[in-house]
Coordinates of C-alpha atoms and ligand atoms in Angstrom, one line a residue:
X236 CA -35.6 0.9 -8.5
X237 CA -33.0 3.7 -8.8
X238 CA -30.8 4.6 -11.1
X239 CA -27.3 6.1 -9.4
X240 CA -25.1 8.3 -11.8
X241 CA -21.6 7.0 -11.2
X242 CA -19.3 10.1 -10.4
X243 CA -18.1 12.0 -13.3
X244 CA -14.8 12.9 -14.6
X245 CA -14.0 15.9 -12.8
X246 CA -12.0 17.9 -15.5
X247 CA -14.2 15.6 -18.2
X248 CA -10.7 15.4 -19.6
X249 CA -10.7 11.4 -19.6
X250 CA -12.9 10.3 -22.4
X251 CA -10.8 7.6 -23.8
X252 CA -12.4 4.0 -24.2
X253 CA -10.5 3.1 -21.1
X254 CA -12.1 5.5 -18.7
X255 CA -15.5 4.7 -20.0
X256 CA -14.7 0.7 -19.6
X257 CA -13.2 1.5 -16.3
X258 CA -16.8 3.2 -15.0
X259 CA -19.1 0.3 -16.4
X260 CA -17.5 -1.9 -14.7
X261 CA -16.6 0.1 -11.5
X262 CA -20.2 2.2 -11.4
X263 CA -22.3 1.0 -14.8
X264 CA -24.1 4.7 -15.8
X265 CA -27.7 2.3 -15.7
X266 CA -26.9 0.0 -12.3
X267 CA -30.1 -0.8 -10.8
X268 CA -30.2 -1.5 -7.1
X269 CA -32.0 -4.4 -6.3
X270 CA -35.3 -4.6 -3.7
X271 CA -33.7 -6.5 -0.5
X272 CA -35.6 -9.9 0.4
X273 CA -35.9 -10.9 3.1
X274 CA -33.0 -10.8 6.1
X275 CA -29.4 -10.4 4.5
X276 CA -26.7 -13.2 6.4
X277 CA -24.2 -10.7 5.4
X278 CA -24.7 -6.8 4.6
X279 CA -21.2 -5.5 3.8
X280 CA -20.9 -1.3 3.6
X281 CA -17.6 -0.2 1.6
X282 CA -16.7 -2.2 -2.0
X283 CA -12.6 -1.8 -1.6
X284 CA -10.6 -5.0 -1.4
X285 CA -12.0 -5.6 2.1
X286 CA -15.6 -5.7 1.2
X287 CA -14.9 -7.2 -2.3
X288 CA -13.2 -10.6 -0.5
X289 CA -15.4 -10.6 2.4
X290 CA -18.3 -10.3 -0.4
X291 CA -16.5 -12.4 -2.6
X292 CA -16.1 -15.5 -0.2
X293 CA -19.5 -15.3 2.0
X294 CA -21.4 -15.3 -1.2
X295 CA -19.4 -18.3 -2.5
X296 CA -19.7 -19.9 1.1
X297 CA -23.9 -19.9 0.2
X298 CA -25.0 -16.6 2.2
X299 CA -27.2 -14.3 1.5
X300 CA -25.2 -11.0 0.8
X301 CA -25.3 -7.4 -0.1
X302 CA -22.3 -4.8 -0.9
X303 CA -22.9 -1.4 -0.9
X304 CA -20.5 1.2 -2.4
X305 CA -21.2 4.7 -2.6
X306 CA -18.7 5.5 -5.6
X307 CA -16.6 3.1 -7.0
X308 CA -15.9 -0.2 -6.8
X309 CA -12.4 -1.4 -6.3
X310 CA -12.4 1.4 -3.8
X311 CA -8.4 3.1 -3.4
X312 CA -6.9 0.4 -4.4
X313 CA -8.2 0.3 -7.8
X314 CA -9.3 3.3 -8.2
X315 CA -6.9 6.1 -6.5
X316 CA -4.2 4.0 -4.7
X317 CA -2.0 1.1 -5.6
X318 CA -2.8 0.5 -9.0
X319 CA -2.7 4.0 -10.6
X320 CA 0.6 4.5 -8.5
X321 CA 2.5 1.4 -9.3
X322 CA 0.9 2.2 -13.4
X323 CA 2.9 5.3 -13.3
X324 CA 6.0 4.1 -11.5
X325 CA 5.9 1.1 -13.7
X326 CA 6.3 3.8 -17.0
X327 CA 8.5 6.2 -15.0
X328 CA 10.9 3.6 -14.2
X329 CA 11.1 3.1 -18.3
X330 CA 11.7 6.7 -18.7
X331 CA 14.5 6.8 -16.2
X332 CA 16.5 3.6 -17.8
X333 CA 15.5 5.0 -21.2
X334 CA 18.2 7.6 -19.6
X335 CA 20.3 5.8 -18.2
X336 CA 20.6 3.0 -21.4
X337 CA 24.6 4.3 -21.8
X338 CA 24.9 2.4 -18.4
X339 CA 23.5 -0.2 -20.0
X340 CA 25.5 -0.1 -23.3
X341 CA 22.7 0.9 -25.3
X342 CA 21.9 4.2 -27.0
X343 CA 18.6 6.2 -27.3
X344 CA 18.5 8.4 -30.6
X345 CA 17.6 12.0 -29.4
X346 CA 15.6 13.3 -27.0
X347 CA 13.8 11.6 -24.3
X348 CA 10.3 13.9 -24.5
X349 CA 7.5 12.1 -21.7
X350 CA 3.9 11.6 -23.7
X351 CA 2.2 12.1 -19.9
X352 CA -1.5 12.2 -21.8
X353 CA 0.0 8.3 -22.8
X354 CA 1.1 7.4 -19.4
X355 CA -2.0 8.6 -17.8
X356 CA -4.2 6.4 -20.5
X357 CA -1.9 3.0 -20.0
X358 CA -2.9 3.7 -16.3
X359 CA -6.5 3.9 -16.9
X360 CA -6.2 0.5 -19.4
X361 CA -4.4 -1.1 -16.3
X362 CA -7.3 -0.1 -14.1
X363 CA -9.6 -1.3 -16.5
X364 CA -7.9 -4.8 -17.1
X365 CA -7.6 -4.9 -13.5
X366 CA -11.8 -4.0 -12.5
X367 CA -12.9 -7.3 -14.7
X368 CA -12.5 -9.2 -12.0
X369 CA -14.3 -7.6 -9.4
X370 CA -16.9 -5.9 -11.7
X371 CA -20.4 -4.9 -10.2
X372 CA -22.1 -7.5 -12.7
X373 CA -19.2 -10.2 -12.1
X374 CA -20.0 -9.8 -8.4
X375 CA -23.8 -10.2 -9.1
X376 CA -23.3 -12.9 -11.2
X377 CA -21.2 -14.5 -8.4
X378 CA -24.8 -13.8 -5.9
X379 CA -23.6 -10.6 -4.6
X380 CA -26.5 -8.3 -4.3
X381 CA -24.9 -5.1 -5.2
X382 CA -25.9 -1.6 -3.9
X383 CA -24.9 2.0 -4.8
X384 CA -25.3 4.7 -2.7
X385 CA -24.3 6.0 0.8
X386 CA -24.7 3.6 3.6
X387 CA -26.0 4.9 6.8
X388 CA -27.1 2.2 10.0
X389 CA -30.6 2.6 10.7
X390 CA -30.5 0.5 13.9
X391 CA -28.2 -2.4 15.7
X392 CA -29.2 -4.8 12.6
X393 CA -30.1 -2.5 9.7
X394 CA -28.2 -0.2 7.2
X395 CA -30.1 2.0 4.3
X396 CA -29.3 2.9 1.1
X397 CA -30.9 4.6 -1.6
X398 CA -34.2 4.8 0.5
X399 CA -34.2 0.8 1.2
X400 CA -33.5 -0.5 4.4
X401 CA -31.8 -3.8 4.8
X402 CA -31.4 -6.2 7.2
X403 CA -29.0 -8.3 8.6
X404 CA -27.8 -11.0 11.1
X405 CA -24.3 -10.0 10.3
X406 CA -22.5 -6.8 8.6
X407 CA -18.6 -5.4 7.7
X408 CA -18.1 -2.2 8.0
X409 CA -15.4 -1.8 5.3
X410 CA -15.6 1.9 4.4
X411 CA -11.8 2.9 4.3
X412 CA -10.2 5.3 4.6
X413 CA -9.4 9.1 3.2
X414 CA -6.4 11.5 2.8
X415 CA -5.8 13.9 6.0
X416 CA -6.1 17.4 5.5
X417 CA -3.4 19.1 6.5
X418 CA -4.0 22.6 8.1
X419 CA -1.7 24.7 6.8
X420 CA -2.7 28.3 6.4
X421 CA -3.3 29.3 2.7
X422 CA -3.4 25.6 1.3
X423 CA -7.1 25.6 0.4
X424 CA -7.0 28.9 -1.0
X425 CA -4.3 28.1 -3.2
X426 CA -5.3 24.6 -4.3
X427 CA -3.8 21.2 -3.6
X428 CA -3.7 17.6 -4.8
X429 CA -4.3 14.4 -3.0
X430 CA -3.9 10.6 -4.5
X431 CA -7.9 11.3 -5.0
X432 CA -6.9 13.9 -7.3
X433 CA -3.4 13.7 -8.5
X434 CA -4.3 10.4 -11.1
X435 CA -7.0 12.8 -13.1
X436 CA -4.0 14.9 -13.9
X437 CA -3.6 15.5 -17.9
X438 CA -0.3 17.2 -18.1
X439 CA 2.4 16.8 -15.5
X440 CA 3.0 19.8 -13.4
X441 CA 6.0 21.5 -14.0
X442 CA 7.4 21.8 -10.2
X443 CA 5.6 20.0 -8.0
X444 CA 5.6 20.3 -4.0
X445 CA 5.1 17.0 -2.4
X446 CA 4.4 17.4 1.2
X447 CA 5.0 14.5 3.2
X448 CA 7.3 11.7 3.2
X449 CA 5.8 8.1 3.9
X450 CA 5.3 6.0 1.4
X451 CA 2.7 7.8 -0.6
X452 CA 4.8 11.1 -0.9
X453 CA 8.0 9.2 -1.7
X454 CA 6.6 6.8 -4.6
X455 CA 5.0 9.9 -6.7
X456 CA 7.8 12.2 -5.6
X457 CA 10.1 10.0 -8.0
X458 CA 7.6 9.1 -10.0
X459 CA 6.8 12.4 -11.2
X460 CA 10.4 13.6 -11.1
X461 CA 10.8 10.5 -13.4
X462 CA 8.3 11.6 -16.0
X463 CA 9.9 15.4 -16.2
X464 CA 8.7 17.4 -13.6
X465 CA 11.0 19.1 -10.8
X466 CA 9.7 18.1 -7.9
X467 CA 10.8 19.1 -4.0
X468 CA 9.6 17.2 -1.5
X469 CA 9.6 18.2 2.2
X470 CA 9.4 15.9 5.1
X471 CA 8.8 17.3 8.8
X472 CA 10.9 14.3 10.2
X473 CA 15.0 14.1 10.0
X474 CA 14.1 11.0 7.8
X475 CA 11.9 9.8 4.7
X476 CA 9.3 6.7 6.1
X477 CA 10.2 7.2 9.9
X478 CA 9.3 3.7 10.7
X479 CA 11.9 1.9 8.9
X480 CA 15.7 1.5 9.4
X481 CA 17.7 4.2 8.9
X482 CA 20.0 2.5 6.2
X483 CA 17.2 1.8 4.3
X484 CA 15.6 5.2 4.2
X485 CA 19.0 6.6 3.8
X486 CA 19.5 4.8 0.5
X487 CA 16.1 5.8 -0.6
X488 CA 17.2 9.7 0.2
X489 CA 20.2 9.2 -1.9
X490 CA 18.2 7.6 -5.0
X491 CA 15.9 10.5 -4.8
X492 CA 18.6 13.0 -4.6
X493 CA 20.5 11.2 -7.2
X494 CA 17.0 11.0 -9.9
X495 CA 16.9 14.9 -9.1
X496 CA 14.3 15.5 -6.2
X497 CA 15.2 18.2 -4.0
X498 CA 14.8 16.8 -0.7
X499 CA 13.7 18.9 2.2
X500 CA 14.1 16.9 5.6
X501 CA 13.4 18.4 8.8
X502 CA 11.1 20.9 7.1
X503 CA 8.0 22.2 7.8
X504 CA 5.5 23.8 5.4
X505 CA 4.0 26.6 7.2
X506 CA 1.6 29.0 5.0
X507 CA 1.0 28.6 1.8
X508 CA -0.2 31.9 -0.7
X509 CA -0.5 32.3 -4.9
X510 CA 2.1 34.9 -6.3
X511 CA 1.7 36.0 -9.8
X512 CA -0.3 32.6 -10.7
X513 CA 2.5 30.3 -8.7
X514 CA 1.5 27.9 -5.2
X515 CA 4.3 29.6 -3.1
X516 CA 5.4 27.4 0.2
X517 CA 7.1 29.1 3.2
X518 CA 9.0 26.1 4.7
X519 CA 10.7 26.3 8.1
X520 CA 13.7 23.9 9.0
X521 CA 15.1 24.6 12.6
X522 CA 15.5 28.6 12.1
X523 CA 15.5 28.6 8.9
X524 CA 13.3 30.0 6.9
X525 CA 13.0 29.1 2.6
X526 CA 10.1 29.4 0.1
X527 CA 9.6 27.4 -2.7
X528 CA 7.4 28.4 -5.7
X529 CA 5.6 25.2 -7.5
X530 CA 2.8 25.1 -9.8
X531 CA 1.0 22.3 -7.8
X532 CA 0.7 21.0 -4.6
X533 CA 0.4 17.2 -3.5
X534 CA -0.1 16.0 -0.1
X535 CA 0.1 13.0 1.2
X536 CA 0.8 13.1 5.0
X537 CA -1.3 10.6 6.5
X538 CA -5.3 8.9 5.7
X539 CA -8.2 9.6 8.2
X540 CA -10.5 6.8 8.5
X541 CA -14.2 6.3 7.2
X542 CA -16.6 7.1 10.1
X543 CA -18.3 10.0 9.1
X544 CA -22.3 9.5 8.4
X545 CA -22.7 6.3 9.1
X546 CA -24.8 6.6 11.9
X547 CA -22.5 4.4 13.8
X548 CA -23.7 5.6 17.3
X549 CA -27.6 4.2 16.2
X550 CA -25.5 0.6 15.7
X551 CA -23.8 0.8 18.5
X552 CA -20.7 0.9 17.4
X553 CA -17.7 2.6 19.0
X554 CA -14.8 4.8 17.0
X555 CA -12.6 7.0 17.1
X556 CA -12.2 10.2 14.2
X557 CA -8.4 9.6 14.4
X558 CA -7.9 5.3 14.6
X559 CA -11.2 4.5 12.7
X560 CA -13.5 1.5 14.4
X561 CA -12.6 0.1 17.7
X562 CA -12.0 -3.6 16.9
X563 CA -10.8 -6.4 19.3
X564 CA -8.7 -8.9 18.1
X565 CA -11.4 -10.8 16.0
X566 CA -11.9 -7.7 14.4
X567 CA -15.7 -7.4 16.2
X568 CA -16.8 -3.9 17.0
X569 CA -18.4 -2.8 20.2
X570 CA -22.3 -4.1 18.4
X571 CA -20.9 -8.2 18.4
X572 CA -23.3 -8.4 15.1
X573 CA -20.9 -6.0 13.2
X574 CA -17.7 -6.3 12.5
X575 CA -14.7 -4.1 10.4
X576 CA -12.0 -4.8 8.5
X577 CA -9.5 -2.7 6.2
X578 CA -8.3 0.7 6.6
X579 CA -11.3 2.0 8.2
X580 CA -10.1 0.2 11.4
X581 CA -6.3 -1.3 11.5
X582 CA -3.1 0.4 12.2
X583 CA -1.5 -0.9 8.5
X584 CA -3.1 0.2 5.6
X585 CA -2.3 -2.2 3.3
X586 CA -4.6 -3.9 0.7
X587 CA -3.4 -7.3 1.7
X588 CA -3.9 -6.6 5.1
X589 CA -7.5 -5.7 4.1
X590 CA -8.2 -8.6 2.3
X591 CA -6.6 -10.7 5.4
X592 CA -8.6 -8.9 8.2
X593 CA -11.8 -9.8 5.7
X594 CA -11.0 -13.5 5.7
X595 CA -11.0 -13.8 9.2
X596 CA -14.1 -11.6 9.2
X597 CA -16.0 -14.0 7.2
X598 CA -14.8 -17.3 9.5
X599 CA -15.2 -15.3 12.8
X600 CA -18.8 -13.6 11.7
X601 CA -20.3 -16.7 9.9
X602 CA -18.7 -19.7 10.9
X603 CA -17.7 -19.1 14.8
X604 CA -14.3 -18.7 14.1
X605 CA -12.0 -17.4 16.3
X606 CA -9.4 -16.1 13.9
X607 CA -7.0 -13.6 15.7
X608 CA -5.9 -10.0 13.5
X609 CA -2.7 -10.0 16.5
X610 CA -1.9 -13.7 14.7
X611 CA -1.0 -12.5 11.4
X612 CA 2.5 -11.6 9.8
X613 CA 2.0 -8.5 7.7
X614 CA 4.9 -7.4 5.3
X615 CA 5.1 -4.4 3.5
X616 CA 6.7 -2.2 0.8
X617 CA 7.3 1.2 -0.2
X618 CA 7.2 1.1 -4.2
X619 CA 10.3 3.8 -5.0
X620 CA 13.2 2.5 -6.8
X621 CA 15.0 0.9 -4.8
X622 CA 11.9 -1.0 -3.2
X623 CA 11.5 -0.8 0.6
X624 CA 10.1 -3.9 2.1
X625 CA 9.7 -4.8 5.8
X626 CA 8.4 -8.0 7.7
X627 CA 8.1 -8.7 11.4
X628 CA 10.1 -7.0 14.1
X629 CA 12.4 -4.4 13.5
X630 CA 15.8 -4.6 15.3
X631 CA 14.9 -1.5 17.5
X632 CA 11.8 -2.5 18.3
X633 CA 12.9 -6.2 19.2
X634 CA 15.9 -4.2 22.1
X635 CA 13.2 -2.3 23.2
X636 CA 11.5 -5.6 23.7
X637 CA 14.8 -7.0 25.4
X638 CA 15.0 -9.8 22.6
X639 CA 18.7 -10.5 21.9
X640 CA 19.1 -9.7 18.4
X641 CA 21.7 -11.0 16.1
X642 CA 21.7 -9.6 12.3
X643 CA 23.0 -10.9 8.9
X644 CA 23.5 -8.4 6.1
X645 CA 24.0 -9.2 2.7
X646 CA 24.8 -6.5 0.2
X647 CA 23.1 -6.3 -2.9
X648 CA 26.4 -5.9 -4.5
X649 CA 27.7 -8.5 -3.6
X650 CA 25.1 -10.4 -4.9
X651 CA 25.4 -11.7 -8.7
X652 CA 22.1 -11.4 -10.2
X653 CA 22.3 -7.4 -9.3
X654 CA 24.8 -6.8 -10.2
X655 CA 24.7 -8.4 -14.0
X656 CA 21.5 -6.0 -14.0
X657 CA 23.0 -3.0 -12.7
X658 CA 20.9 -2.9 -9.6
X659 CA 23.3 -2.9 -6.9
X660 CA 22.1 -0.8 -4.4
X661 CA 20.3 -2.1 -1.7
X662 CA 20.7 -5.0 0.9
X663 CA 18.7 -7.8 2.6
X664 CA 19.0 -7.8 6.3
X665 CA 17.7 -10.7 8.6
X666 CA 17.5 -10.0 12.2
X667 CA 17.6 -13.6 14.2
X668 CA 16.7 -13.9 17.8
X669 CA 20.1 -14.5 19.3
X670 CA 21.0 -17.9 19.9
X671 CA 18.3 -19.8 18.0
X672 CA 18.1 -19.3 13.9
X673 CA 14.2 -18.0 14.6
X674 CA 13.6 -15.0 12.4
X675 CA 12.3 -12.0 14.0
X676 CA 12.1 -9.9 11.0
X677 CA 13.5 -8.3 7.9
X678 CA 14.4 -5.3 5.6
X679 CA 14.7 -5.8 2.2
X680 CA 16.2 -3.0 0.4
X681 CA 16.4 -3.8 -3.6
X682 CA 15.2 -3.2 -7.0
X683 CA 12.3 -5.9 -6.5
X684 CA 12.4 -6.0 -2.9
X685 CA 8.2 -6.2 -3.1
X686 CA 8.7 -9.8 -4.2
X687 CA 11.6 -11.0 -2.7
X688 CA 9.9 -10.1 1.1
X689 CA 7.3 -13.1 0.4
X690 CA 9.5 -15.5 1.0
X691 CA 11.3 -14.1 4.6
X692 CA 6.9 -13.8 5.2
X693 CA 6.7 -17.1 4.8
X694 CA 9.7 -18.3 6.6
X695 CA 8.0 -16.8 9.4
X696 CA 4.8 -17.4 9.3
X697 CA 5.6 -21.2 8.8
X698 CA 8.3 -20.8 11.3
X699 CA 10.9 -21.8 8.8
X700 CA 14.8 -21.3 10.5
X701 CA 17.9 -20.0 8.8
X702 CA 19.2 -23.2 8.9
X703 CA 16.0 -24.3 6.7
X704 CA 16.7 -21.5 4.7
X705 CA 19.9 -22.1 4.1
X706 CA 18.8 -25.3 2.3
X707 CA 16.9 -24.4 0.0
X708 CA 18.0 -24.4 -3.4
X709 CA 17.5 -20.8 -5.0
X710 CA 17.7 -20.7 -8.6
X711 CA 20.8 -18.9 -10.0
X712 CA 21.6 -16.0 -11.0
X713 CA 18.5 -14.7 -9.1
X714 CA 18.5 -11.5 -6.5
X715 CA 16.6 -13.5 -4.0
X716 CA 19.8 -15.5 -3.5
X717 CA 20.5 -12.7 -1.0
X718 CA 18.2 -14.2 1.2
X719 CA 20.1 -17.6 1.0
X720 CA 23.3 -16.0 1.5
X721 CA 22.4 -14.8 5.1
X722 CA 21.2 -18.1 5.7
X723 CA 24.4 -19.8 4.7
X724 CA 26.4 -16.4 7.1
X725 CA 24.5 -17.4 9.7
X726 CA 24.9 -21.3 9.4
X727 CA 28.6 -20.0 9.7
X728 CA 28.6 -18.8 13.4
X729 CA 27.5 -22.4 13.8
X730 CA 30.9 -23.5 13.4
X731 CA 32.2 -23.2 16.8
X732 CA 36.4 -23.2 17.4
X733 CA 35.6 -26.6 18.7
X734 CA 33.9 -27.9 15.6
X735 CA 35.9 -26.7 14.0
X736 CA 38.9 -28.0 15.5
X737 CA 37.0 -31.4 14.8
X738 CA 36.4 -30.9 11.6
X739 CA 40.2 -30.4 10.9
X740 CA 41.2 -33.2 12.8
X741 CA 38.9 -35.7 10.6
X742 CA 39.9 -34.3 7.2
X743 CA 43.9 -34.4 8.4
X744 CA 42.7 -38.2 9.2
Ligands
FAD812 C1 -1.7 6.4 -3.5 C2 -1.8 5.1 -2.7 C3 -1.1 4.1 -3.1 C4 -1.2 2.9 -2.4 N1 -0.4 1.8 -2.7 C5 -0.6 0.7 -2.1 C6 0.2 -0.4 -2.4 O1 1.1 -0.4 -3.3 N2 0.1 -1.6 -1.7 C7 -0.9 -1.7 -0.7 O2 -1.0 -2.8 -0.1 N3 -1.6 -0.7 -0.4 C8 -1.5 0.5 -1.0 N4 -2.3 1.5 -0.7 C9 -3.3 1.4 0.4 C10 -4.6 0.6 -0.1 O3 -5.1 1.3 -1.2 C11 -5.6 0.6 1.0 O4 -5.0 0.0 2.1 C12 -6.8 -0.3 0.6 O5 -7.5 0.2 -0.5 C13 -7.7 -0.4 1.8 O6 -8.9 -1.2 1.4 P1 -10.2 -1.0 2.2 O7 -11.2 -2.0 1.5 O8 -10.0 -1.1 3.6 O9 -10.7 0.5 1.9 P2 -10.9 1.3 0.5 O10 -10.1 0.8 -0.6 O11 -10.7 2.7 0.9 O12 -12.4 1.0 0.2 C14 -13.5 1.5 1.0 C15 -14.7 1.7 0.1 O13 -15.8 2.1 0.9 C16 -16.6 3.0 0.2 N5 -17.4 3.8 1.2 C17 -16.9 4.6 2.2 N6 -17.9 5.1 2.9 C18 -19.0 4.5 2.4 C19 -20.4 4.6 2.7 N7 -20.9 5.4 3.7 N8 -21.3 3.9 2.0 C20 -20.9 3.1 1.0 N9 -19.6 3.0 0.6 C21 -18.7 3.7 1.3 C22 -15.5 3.9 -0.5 O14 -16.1 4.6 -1.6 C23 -14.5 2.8 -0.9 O15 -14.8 2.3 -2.2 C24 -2.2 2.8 -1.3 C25 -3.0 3.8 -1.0 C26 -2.8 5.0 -1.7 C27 -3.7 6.2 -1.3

């Protein structure tokens, strides 16, 4: 048996109770690895939320399985990804309405100063709330045989860690993924932050660079402008998160202008060098040329997936440096024993859409499923203030396709639960295919647009119809009335001059 040291602290600056909870049940100091018996069902490489519910549910289905994680588990989600981010935003939203309570009719006596060492522990205490349920010893307790270390294929059906070599009839690679480096000259000289660094930060920077506008750069970008730093943030594409409708990412332009980032579009950060202890950024945008001088760097312009060292080409397993694992649609690699699922091998890299590619791992690798990744309906949401959310086709995309479109826009404004909470700005847009009340997607632009997309999901993916929609009783005042309303403007272009005329001649009777 082995002992594995979890990673440390980097700056050794975290050694509140909640970091040390966080590790024991993430990477306990004194894990032992436990001597593999026998042939595993089900050897899973990668503990983020892929391998955790693919573990989670084989275990619980009877097999024999083992996870292996070679840091922490939780992976990014828990660890460096969703939760620390939405922690933060969660407490720099607070600081922003603590500013803006004379909106509000309320008063805050004095200054507003941000406690970050605070912020940064309440983040750590929601991590460590959070890792109880997915705990190494939970997950042993549940019949999870649990592994730390680096694992590495030793062959079609076995993996090695720690110096044992296990074997399998079935395995998951679930490794994930990592931020891409960007190659900019001077940028590892100088320093930079990634979401693998930017949550063990102990004082906020005082003008921070984001580079990158997706999701990632956008959420911290206003988070840490939020919580009192000056932050610029430059974006090489006319427009923040490229994939989404223009309204929507022109709204969340003007709320970061508005909170005080200084937006960069069209802007490309070329060298990088230090000058009198400052990061200084040479940007070009068209012919113009601009420097910026920050004391840190964050980057967030894209993830690389997983592939490195795991000896993929003795498994027989195909990839690709750039996409991750080559996958078909039952999410089996090019070795029909092993499969992947997560970030290490989809196109969205979402932690729902790693735990749903798991599920139909666990049915398609164990119980002769034939679950299909092309069959799901994946929403998602950029976490800024507004909220971005997005499900199904976008109206571009469904043209392109030659699917007549038809589209129903409610404003948030004119919607009364946001407005009686001052959150106005926004709108919920429902693209139709034209002539039938099918949904063919959405955009959700709102203060909690992140929960109100559920509900246009499933519409869709129980092929629910505006005119169901528009029957449904939504509670009121709520801001998911919105969705209701462009049920009930779209039952409207039901009424034909015809029926109309009908319906007049019956009432006048
Ligand atoms: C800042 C940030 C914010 C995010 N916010 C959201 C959000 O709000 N909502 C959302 O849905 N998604 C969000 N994501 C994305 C989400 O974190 C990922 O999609 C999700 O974690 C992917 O899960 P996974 O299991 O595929 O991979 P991961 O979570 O990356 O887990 C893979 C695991 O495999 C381990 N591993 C890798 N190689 C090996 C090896 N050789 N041996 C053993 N173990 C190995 C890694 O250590 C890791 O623990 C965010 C990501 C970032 C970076």
């Amino acid at each position: 048996m082995t002992n594995y040291s979890p990673p440390q602290d980097p700056a050794g600056e975290h050694d509140d109770r909640f970091y040390r909870a966080l590790v024991d049940n993430v990477h306990p100091p004194s894990w032992n690895n436990p001597e593999p018996a026998g042939e595993y069902n089900f050897v899973v490489l990668g503990a983020g939320p892929a391998g955790l519910v693919a573990a989670r549910a084989a275990a619980a289905l009877g097999a024999k399985v083992a996870l292996i994680e070679r840091h922490f588990v939780g992976g990014d989600c828990l660890n460096v990804g969703c939760v620390p981010s939405k922690a933060i935003i969660r407490t720099s939203r607070l600081y922003a309405e603590m500013r803006a309570a004379g909106t509000f009719g309320a008063q805050v006596p004095g200054d507003i100063d941000v406690d970050f060492r605070s912020v940064m522990q309440r983040m750590r205490r929601v991590q460590t709330h959070i890792s109880r349920t997915d705990s190494a010893q939970r997950l042993s307790a549940d019949g999870v045989d649990v592994y730390f270390g680096e694992a590495r294929f030793a062959g079609r059906r076995a993996v090695e860690v720690d110096g044992k070599t296990l074997h399998f009839r079935k395995a998951l690679v679930a490794t994930g993924a990592r931020p891409k480096m960007p190659s900019i000259p001077g940028l590892v000289e100088a320093g930079y932050l990634t979401n693998e660094s930017v949550f063990d930060l102990t004082e906020h920077p005082r003008h921070l660079l984001v580079i990158g506008g997706g999701p990632l750069g956008c959420e911290l970008a206003q988070a840490f402008r939020r919580l009192g730093a000056q932050v610029i943030i430059a974006q090489d594409e006319p427009m923040f998160l490229p994939k989404e409708e223009r309204d929507a990412a022109q709204i969340l332009s003007d709320a970061l202008a508005r909170d005080g980032v200084e937006i960069h579009l069209n802007s490309k950060v070329v060298a990088v060098r230090m000058e009198g202890g400052m990061k200084v950024a040479d940007l070009v945008s068209d012919d113009n040329k601009s420097s910026v001088s920050v004391d840190e760097i964050l980057t967030g312009i894209g993830r690389s997936p997983n592939v490195e060292g795991l000896n993929l080409d003795a498994a027989g397993v195909a990839y690709n440096t750039d996409r991750g694992i080559v996958v078909n649609d039952f999410l089996q690699t090019t070795n029909r024993r092993i499969y992947a699922a997560g970030d290490v091998c989809l196109e969205h890299k979402f932690t729902h859409t790693a735990d749903a590619s798991a599920r139909i791992v666990v049915q398609n690798a164990l119980f002769l499923g034939r679950k299909r990744l092309s069959a799901l309906t994946i929403p998602w949401c950029t976490y800024t203030d507004p909220e971005i959310a997005h499900v199904g086709l976008y109206a571009r995309v469904a043209r392109e396709r030659g699917i007549p479109v038809r589209t129903f826009t409610i404003l948030m404004h004119d919607v009364d639960r946001a407005v009686t909470d001052g959150e106005e700005e926004g709108f919920v847009k429902i693209h139709v295919r034209q002539g039938s009340d099918r949904i063919l997607g959405a955009t959700v632009v709102a203060r909690h647009a992140g929960e109100m997309i559920n509900g246009l999901s499933l519409a869709i993916n129980a092929g629910i119809g505006m005119r169901a929609l528009a029957q449904v009783i939504h509670t009121y005042p709520t801001q998911a009335e919105a969705i209701k309303m462009a049920a009930d403007a779209y039952n409207r272009t039901r009424l034909t001059p015809t029926l109309k005329a009908l319906a007049r001649r019956w009432l006048a009777w």
